[in-house]
């Protein structure tokens, strides 16, 4: 029996596996039930024949990276390794196991039901991204059961906290775990016939405008921080237009530009009252960074622009604070790794595959930027990520399992 035939014959196991994973509500924040899910994932990897370890993030690191109310939610990362006789290179598969919080009324009652209906599995995390865990685990089981060896050494990591900042998840993994990958697949970002070869980065800043309070009956005696903020935000229009002229053409021909989203969070200072001149106003900036840019340059340029624009507005005093950033990721799809993956996707799906880059970021940059290895994104995906009635298609889960098995048994590095 071929691994593909095994996967077809065991689609029900894949569904059961995903249901088990979805029923552990690993909601982040705060980082719930990580202990349970990482034990389950480690057991599954071990059962598939991988040498498996679970790493507990040291308390000291938790304390420096997490807000105090999350210190009682321990973080873990799981690593499995399969050494293959004669193999020279190592292929690393990564997926995060945390999910975003839930709200609203779900079709099947609980958001963690794992209910199956007309070829879809419902529940938070089915699409983002526990379906990938299930597909990969079935692929590994298929290789073991059919006695077909991969052509590279295999590493698998299941990591924490992607939905917040990955610092103690994939960020920790690439810095501290005993891994030596030559190639990486982050199992999201690309789906269907689209393989992800890169993603945008991001710079998040918070801008505070400092005014001066006065009685609402004497606005002339104060400096209205809201009015200064409004002027500042309008003045950024010209910068937005100049950014729109900077372009990056993805391998599929899509033309992308850097973007600026202003005021995802905005606030007044304390003590705001209808009869008081506002003394403080603040807003966030979300600057998306193209794969051909760097976050350092983007931040420097943005800060300079904010300074210049504020200076041109009378009595507009601002301070700018960094919230966080994430590197962009890009690997040229001419590498043999990508060529082989494209063939695998085309062969399994019987449709031509394409290379894309994604607008949002995921954990690919930890491998592409930090470890500097060719990194692609591909998984079963699904619908309604981060929304009500998130779901994954059984057909896509099976297809991804076959694609992972196909890649492991054809790509030698
Ligand atoms: Zn995700």
XYZ file of C-alpha atoms and ligand atoms in Angstrom:
414
model
C 0.000 0.000 0.000
C 1.310 3.489 -0.803
C 1.265 6.261 1.831
C -1.403 8.027 -0.270
C -3.633 4.952 -0.319
C -3.138 4.564 3.432
C -4.207 8.185 3.960
C -7.345 7.690 1.839
C -8.206 4.561 3.792
C -7.727 6.344 7.132
C -9.528 9.645 6.557
C -11.788 8.830 9.520
C -8.714 8.673 11.787
C -7.705 12.115 10.612
C -11.134 13.477 11.535
C -11.009 11.811 14.966
C -7.530 13.192 15.575
C -8.598 16.725 14.715
C -11.675 16.415 16.916
C -9.483 15.408 19.858
C -7.243 18.417 19.297
C -10.090 20.888 18.839
C -11.773 19.727 22.047
C -8.785 21.018 24.024
C -9.526 24.767 24.113
C -6.015 26.206 23.885
C -7.253 29.786 23.926
C -4.595 32.479 23.801
C -4.614 34.857 25.514
C -4.273 33.717 28.249
C -2.689 30.415 27.048
C -5.128 27.850 28.391
C -4.744 24.024 28.427
C -1.269 24.066 26.892
C -0.212 21.237 29.206
C -2.980 18.942 27.938
C -2.494 19.641 24.246
C 1.293 19.354 24.282
C 1.094 15.996 26.106
C -1.383 14.803 23.500
C 0.761 16.039 20.592
C 3.947 14.577 22.064
C 2.209 11.195 22.493
C 1.017 11.290 18.884
C 4.494 12.081 17.567
C 6.030 9.326 19.662
C 3.401 6.868 18.408
C 4.328 7.839 14.846
C 7.902 6.789 15.617
C 9.541 10.140 16.334
C 11.945 10.753 19.185
C 9.936 13.303 21.078
C 10.620 15.907 23.735
C 8.434 18.469 25.400
C 10.144 21.665 26.512
C 8.799 23.733 29.372
C 9.535 27.432 29.032
C 11.486 28.559 32.121
C 9.544 30.698 34.587
C 12.055 33.512 34.329
C 11.404 33.824 30.588
C 7.654 33.673 31.153
C 7.937 36.546 33.587
C 9.879 38.762 31.199
C 7.657 38.054 28.199
C 4.121 37.643 29.516
C 1.793 40.029 31.331
C 1.433 39.152 35.068
C -2.074 37.706 34.673
C -0.627 35.008 32.369
C 2.211 33.839 34.623
C 0.096 30.953 35.901
C -0.385 29.597 32.352
C 2.780 27.615 31.558
C 4.142 27.517 28.006
C 5.467 24.389 26.277
C 6.882 23.492 22.877
C 6.969 19.981 21.450
C 9.766 18.698 19.228
C 9.854 15.373 17.417
C 12.727 14.012 15.359
C 12.969 11.183 12.907
C 16.494 10.220 11.849
C 16.616 8.598 8.427
C 19.499 6.364 7.421
C 21.441 7.819 4.508
C 19.643 11.181 4.603
C 21.825 14.275 4.378
C 19.396 17.121 4.949
C 16.723 17.914 7.509
C 13.193 19.066 6.775
C 11.332 20.818 9.595
C 7.530 21.016 9.932
C 6.085 23.636 12.277
C 2.611 24.491 13.500
C 1.269 26.525 16.397
C -1.317 24.970 18.696
C -2.865 28.045 20.314
C -6.174 29.463 19.106
C -7.816 32.879 19.341
C -10.605 33.517 21.882
C -14.193 32.743 20.957
C -17.386 34.751 20.968
C -20.845 34.682 19.445
C -23.303 31.894 18.764
C -21.907 28.818 17.000
C -23.887 26.487 14.777
C -23.164 23.388 16.872
C -23.321 24.949 20.325
C -19.825 24.761 21.739
C -17.078 26.476 19.702
C -14.926 23.452 20.554
C -17.382 20.798 19.363
C -15.427 19.295 16.476
C -18.837 18.589 14.936
C -18.756 17.154 11.412
C -21.305 18.258 8.837
C -21.243 17.761 5.072
C -17.505 17.262 4.834
C -16.546 20.081 7.217
C -15.228 19.880 10.769
C -16.326 22.801 12.928
C -14.595 24.393 15.857
C -12.102 27.011 16.946
C -8.693 25.950 15.687
C -9.899 23.585 12.956
C -8.599 25.938 10.235
C -6.047 27.894 12.280
C -4.305 25.528 12.620
C -4.946 22.209 14.310
C -6.020 20.716 10.989
C -2.353 20.944 9.988
C -1.327 18.915 13.046
C -3.832 16.213 12.139
C -2.773 16.127 8.459
C 0.915 15.875 9.307
C 0.364 13.241 12.004
C -1.598 11.102 9.559
C 1.144 11.525 6.943
C 3.735 10.353 9.487
C 1.541 7.402 10.472
C 1.154 6.537 6.779
C 4.917 6.436 6.195
C 5.446 4.256 9.243
C 2.590 1.886 8.402
C 3.635 1.438 4.780
C 7.349 1.232 5.544
C 8.233 4.059 3.163
C 11.102 6.139 4.549
C 11.395 9.889 4.111
C 14.366 11.096 2.046
C 15.437 13.686 4.627
C 15.643 13.667 8.395
C 12.378 14.978 9.744
C 11.829 17.460 12.549
C 8.365 18.438 13.768
C 7.620 21.277 16.165
C 4.313 22.236 17.719
C 4.724 25.651 19.284
C 2.873 28.112 21.506
C 1.616 31.655 21.311
C 1.455 32.435 17.576
C -1.767 34.335 18.174
C 0.058 36.755 20.460
C 3.718 37.207 19.505
C 5.308 33.717 19.218
C 8.151 34.896 21.438
C 7.937 31.795 23.672
C 6.802 29.554 20.803
C 8.537 29.540 17.412
C 10.710 32.444 18.625
C 12.008 30.314 21.498
C 12.337 27.235 19.262
C 14.676 28.785 16.692
C 16.904 30.223 19.436
C 16.993 27.439 22.045
C 15.772 24.079 20.762
C 18.200 21.430 19.481
C 17.129 21.693 15.846
C 19.219 21.768 12.683
C 16.821 22.222 9.784
C 17.913 22.910 6.216
C 14.356 23.573 5.036
C 11.162 24.510 6.831
C 7.449 24.232 6.262
C 5.192 26.330 8.418
C 1.896 24.568 7.897
C -0.260 27.617 7.218
C -0.210 30.653 4.949
C -0.606 28.655 1.729
C -3.500 26.371 0.878
C -5.347 24.878 -2.077
C -3.091 25.218 -5.111
C -1.263 28.221 -3.590
C 2.078 27.710 -1.876
C 3.231 30.546 0.338
C 6.837 31.617 -0.197
C 6.779 34.743 1.947
C 4.760 37.161 3.985
C 4.725 40.805 4.968
C 6.360 42.001 8.146
C 4.904 44.565 10.507
C 5.880 47.505 12.688
C 3.469 48.520 15.422
C 3.872 51.927 17.028
C 1.811 53.983 19.423
C 1.764 57.759 19.018
C 0.815 60.003 21.927
C -0.127 63.633 21.334
C 0.453 65.867 24.352
C -1.796 68.914 24.738
C -2.747 71.068 27.713
C -5.987 70.834 29.667
C -8.190 73.879 30.211
C -11.791 74.537 31.130
C -14.168 73.753 28.290
C -15.485 77.294 28.406
C -11.978 78.632 27.623
C -10.562 76.426 24.848
C -8.198 79.250 23.887
C -6.276 78.650 27.132
C -5.519 74.986 26.407
C -3.927 72.912 23.676
C -6.481 70.468 22.302
C -4.704 67.119 21.888
C -7.560 65.657 19.842
C -7.426 68.509 17.320
C -3.644 68.132 17.044
C -4.076 64.384 16.579
C -6.644 64.961 13.828
C -4.257 67.314 12.015
C -1.407 64.834 12.403
C -3.473 61.921 11.073
C -4.634 63.961 8.052
C -1.081 65.041 7.336
C -0.034 61.373 7.131
C -2.125 61.011 3.964
C 0.724 62.263 1.792
C 3.027 59.621 3.310
C 0.449 56.913 2.642
C 0.338 58.001 -0.998
C 4.107 57.873 -1.294
C 4.149 54.368 0.224
C 1.585 53.241 -2.339
C 4.147 53.965 -5.061
C 6.569 51.426 -3.589
C 5.729 48.011 -5.013
C 6.644 44.360 -4.685
C 5.492 41.871 -7.289
C 4.871 38.431 -5.803
C 5.730 35.346 -7.901
C 2.052 34.973 -8.890
C 2.082 38.510 -10.323
C 0.170 40.183 -7.471
C 1.508 43.686 -6.900
C 1.749 44.686 -3.249
C 2.527 47.966 -1.533
C 3.405 48.864 2.068
C 0.331 49.937 4.052
C -0.434 52.121 7.037
C -3.437 51.403 9.251
C -4.006 54.209 11.696
C -5.876 54.096 14.981
C -6.720 50.440 15.386
C -6.434 51.585 18.982
C -7.017 55.207 19.907
C -7.652 56.802 23.233
C -7.995 60.003 25.195
C -6.097 60.606 28.389
C -7.512 60.126 31.859
C -9.947 62.688 33.194
C -11.594 63.337 29.841
C -14.799 65.333 30.307
C -17.162 67.108 27.978
C -16.223 70.435 29.528
C -12.449 69.901 29.496
C -9.942 70.579 26.710
C -8.333 67.163 26.109
C -4.726 67.077 27.297
C -3.805 63.767 25.714
C -4.719 61.715 22.683
C -3.065 58.595 21.355
C -3.372 56.288 18.371
C -1.706 53.156 17.062
C -0.043 52.687 13.685
C 0.134 49.314 11.930
C 2.735 49.557 9.160
C 2.950 46.455 6.958
C 6.420 45.814 5.639
C 6.987 44.293 2.200
C 9.185 41.206 1.815
C 11.730 43.470 0.065
C 11.848 45.963 2.978
C 13.256 45.606 6.490
C 11.420 46.397 9.716
C 14.351 48.526 10.897
C 14.200 50.776 7.823
C 10.415 50.938 7.923
C 10.415 52.001 11.567
C 13.168 54.582 11.098
C 11.373 56.103 8.123
C 8.008 56.161 9.892
C 9.411 57.818 13.008
C 11.163 60.447 10.880
C 7.954 61.125 8.990
C 5.933 61.474 12.215
C 8.514 63.912 13.549
C 8.472 65.969 10.362
C 4.682 66.108 10.159
C 4.260 67.005 13.862
C 6.799 69.787 13.541
C 4.754 71.410 10.798
C 1.677 71.618 13.072
C 1.848 74.449 15.634
C 2.100 73.269 19.266
C 1.883 69.609 18.282
C 4.093 67.665 20.667
C 4.245 63.899 20.263
C 6.007 60.867 21.700
C 6.286 57.604 19.779
C 6.514 54.191 21.436
C 7.282 50.893 19.809
C 4.680 48.201 20.478
C 6.368 45.379 18.556
C 7.538 44.246 15.155
C 7.801 41.111 13.047
C 10.196 40.476 10.196
C 8.912 39.832 6.701
C 9.744 36.498 5.115
C 10.675 35.645 1.566
C 12.374 32.660 -0.067
C 12.803 32.738 -3.849
C 10.695 29.855 -5.197
C 13.436 28.901 -7.657
C 15.044 26.745 -4.922
C 14.703 22.971 -5.530
C 12.694 22.694 -2.308
C 9.974 24.884 -3.809
C 10.117 23.199 -7.182
C 9.594 19.784 -5.562
C 6.776 21.089 -3.372
C 5.086 22.613 -6.429
C 5.239 19.209 -8.146
C 3.801 17.468 -5.065
C 0.901 19.922 -4.823
C 0.189 19.668 -8.539
C 0.360 15.868 -8.499
C -1.897 15.357 -5.472
C -4.436 18.029 -6.378
C -4.337 17.489 -10.129
C -4.210 21.251 -10.657
C -1.284 23.535 -11.295
C 0.211 25.062 -8.172
C 1.205 28.726 -7.814
C 3.473 30.655 -5.439
C 1.993 33.451 -3.398
C 3.011 35.732 -0.578
C 0.558 36.518 2.184
C -0.514 39.896 3.499
C -0.570 38.852 7.133
C 2.446 37.371 8.873
C 2.835 33.982 10.481
C 5.776 32.087 11.995
C 7.636 31.621 8.681
C 9.963 34.532 9.368
C 11.500 32.745 12.359
C 12.874 30.145 9.949
C 13.448 32.324 6.876
C 14.785 35.413 8.614
C 16.313 34.061 11.815
C 17.643 30.673 10.619
C 18.020 31.878 7.021
C 16.721 28.663 5.456
C 14.254 28.232 2.563
C 10.805 28.308 4.166
C 7.380 27.729 2.704
C 3.857 27.888 4.066
C 1.308 25.228 3.241
C -1.583 23.539 5.018
C -5.216 22.478 4.785
C -6.476 25.894 5.945
C -10.213 26.343 6.086
C -12.824 29.039 6.527
C -13.837 31.629 9.119
C -10.457 31.829 10.836
C -10.744 33.941 14.010
C -14.529 34.092 13.448
C -17.731 32.233 14.292
C -18.158 28.732 12.792
C -14.491 28.274 11.899
C -14.231 25.080 9.873
C -11.850 22.840 7.952
C -12.669 20.690 4.946
C -12.073 16.952 5.298
C -11.071 16.803 1.629
C -8.414 19.479 2.126
C -7.129 17.796 5.279
C -6.674 14.556 3.364
C -5.026 16.377 0.427
C -2.540 18.115 2.758
C -1.681 14.827 4.461
C -0.899 13.345 1.033
C 1.133 16.386 0.008
C 3.223 16.226 3.206
C 3.786 12.480 2.688
C 4.624 13.039 -0.964
C 7.142 15.770 -0.132
C 8.828 13.716 2.589
C 9.213 10.756 0.245
C 10.411 12.683 -2.819
C 12.514 15.603 -1.558
C 16.054 14.659 -0.586
C 17.456 18.198 -0.279
Zn -2.327 30.466 12.623
